[in-house]
Amino acid sequence: MPPSSRSTSPVPASASPSEPEYRIEDLAHRSGATVRTIRAYQDKGLLPKPERRGRANVYDDSHLARLRQIADLLERGYTLASIKELLQAWDEGRGLGGVLGLVAEVDGPWTDEESGRISRAELDELFGGEYDEAAVSEAVALGVLEPLPGREDEFRVPSPQELSVAAELHKAGVPLLAITEQLRELRGQVEHIAARFLDFTNEHVFVRYLGAHLSDVDASEAADLVRRLRPLAQQTVEAELARAMHKFAARNLRDHLRSAAAAPASAARGGTGRIEPVRLPAETVEAVRELVGEARVPDFIAAAAEREVGARAMDRMTAERG
């Protein structure tokens, strides 16, 4: 989310004696914030403490301007933690323009996917009419669904694609709780990859920007680097996942085909032998046996399957080229 054209220069924490003074109730009325919010901002270090005069706390225009600025940054999507860092950067004498840009790049969305909404009835229909409160609770705990305040039967969906994947897996026969458990495990592994990628880029790219005093120019340069490097992690993971899926899926298929081809003829013909994951027609197994001999049946079938996969891949690449 890029910074807006509105002024974002924070005001100094102190004010001159000639400025107006406010009680906390007056400050709340003028700023639009509640008294509770003002006190919370003070506790979090976002707002300077008021001046104590006798038994009263006195605020001034610097507090009013700071509250309005916090409201402006919140409206533009910054978190309170980011706002605190921005204000601290200003109070320490560092430029704010570059820091704002850097925070906008890091705190902004890391995907082009737009969130959506779904009702409880639509959710049940998406998953085949199955009502599973435990699975919904798990999805909420994982952040796949976010309850909307004041709407008990409606959810925000941060990633509609992720929810769609879960629905397709369920249609394929995967239990709902097994899907959420798999997502929980996958998320831990992906977060480990993300942390390693950040460590790598910090060590080799951002190390010169990690000092205590980040100038406006340095912050702008770092923001530009984040913008350029942001897609690299996703592109790398997608490429490596595709490679790994091809490798292990092909291996898995070969193993199943070898297992089926090596089954006794009686089992292949529907006898009482052990049930194999993949069942080849008895006629096919017999034809291959006559062609290459008993010992080489599994390897021949696996090689034939691998050649078919390769041929289809070449056909696909040719079609895409045309």
XYZ file of N, CA and C in Angstrom, residues 1-2 6 70-83 86 103-104 106-109:
72
model
N 0.838 -1.175 0.000
C 0.000 0.000 0.000
C 0.881 1.235 0.000
N 0.938 1.998 -1.073
C 1.825 3.140 -1.144
C 1.351 4.265 -0.270
N -1.200 12.737 1.418
C -1.390 13.564 2.593
C -0.117 13.668 3.408
N -1.869 9.086 13.839
C -2.035 7.648 14.078
C -3.291 7.147 13.373
N -4.381 7.923 13.481
C -5.627 7.538 12.823
C -5.443 7.472 11.311
N -4.672 8.414 10.756
C -4.422 8.444 9.316
C -3.639 7.210 8.872
N -2.614 6.849 9.627
C -1.797 5.688 9.271
C -2.580 4.387 9.428
N -3.424 4.314 10.461
C -4.267 3.130 10.626
C -5.220 2.972 9.452
N -5.773 4.085 8.996
C -6.695 4.058 7.865
C -5.998 3.563 6.599
N -4.720 3.847 6.479
C -3.966 3.449 5.294
C -3.410 2.030 5.404
N -3.696 1.336 6.507
C -3.359 -0.078 6.606
C -2.166 -0.424 7.467
N -1.530 0.562 8.098
C -0.384 0.264 8.950
C -0.850 -0.342 10.272
N -0.048 -1.249 10.810
C -0.339 -1.806 12.126
C 0.183 -0.866 13.208
N -0.304 -1.056 14.427
C 0.160 -0.209 15.531
C 1.661 -0.389 15.768
N 2.141 -1.619 15.604
C 3.574 -1.859 15.794
C 4.395 -1.084 14.766
N 3.936 -1.069 13.511
C 4.646 -0.328 12.473
C 4.583 1.171 12.721
N 3.426 1.634 13.162
C 3.277 3.068 13.447
C 4.232 3.492 14.557
N 7.628 3.889 13.097
C 7.706 5.103 12.278
C 7.868 6.339 13.152
N 8.174 0.464 5.218
C 7.140 -0.222 5.996
C 5.968 -0.613 5.106
N 5.617 0.256 4.144
C 4.525 -0.062 3.229
C 4.849 -1.305 2.415
N 6.983 -3.813 3.258
C 7.073 -5.006 4.103
C 5.710 -5.383 4.675
N 4.926 -4.370 5.117
C 3.637 -4.647 5.739
C 2.519 -4.846 4.728
N 2.754 -4.489 3.477
C 1.724 -4.640 2.459
C 1.490 -6.105 2.129
N 0.430 -6.392 1.361
C 0.138 -7.786 1.003
C 1.241 -8.382 0.148
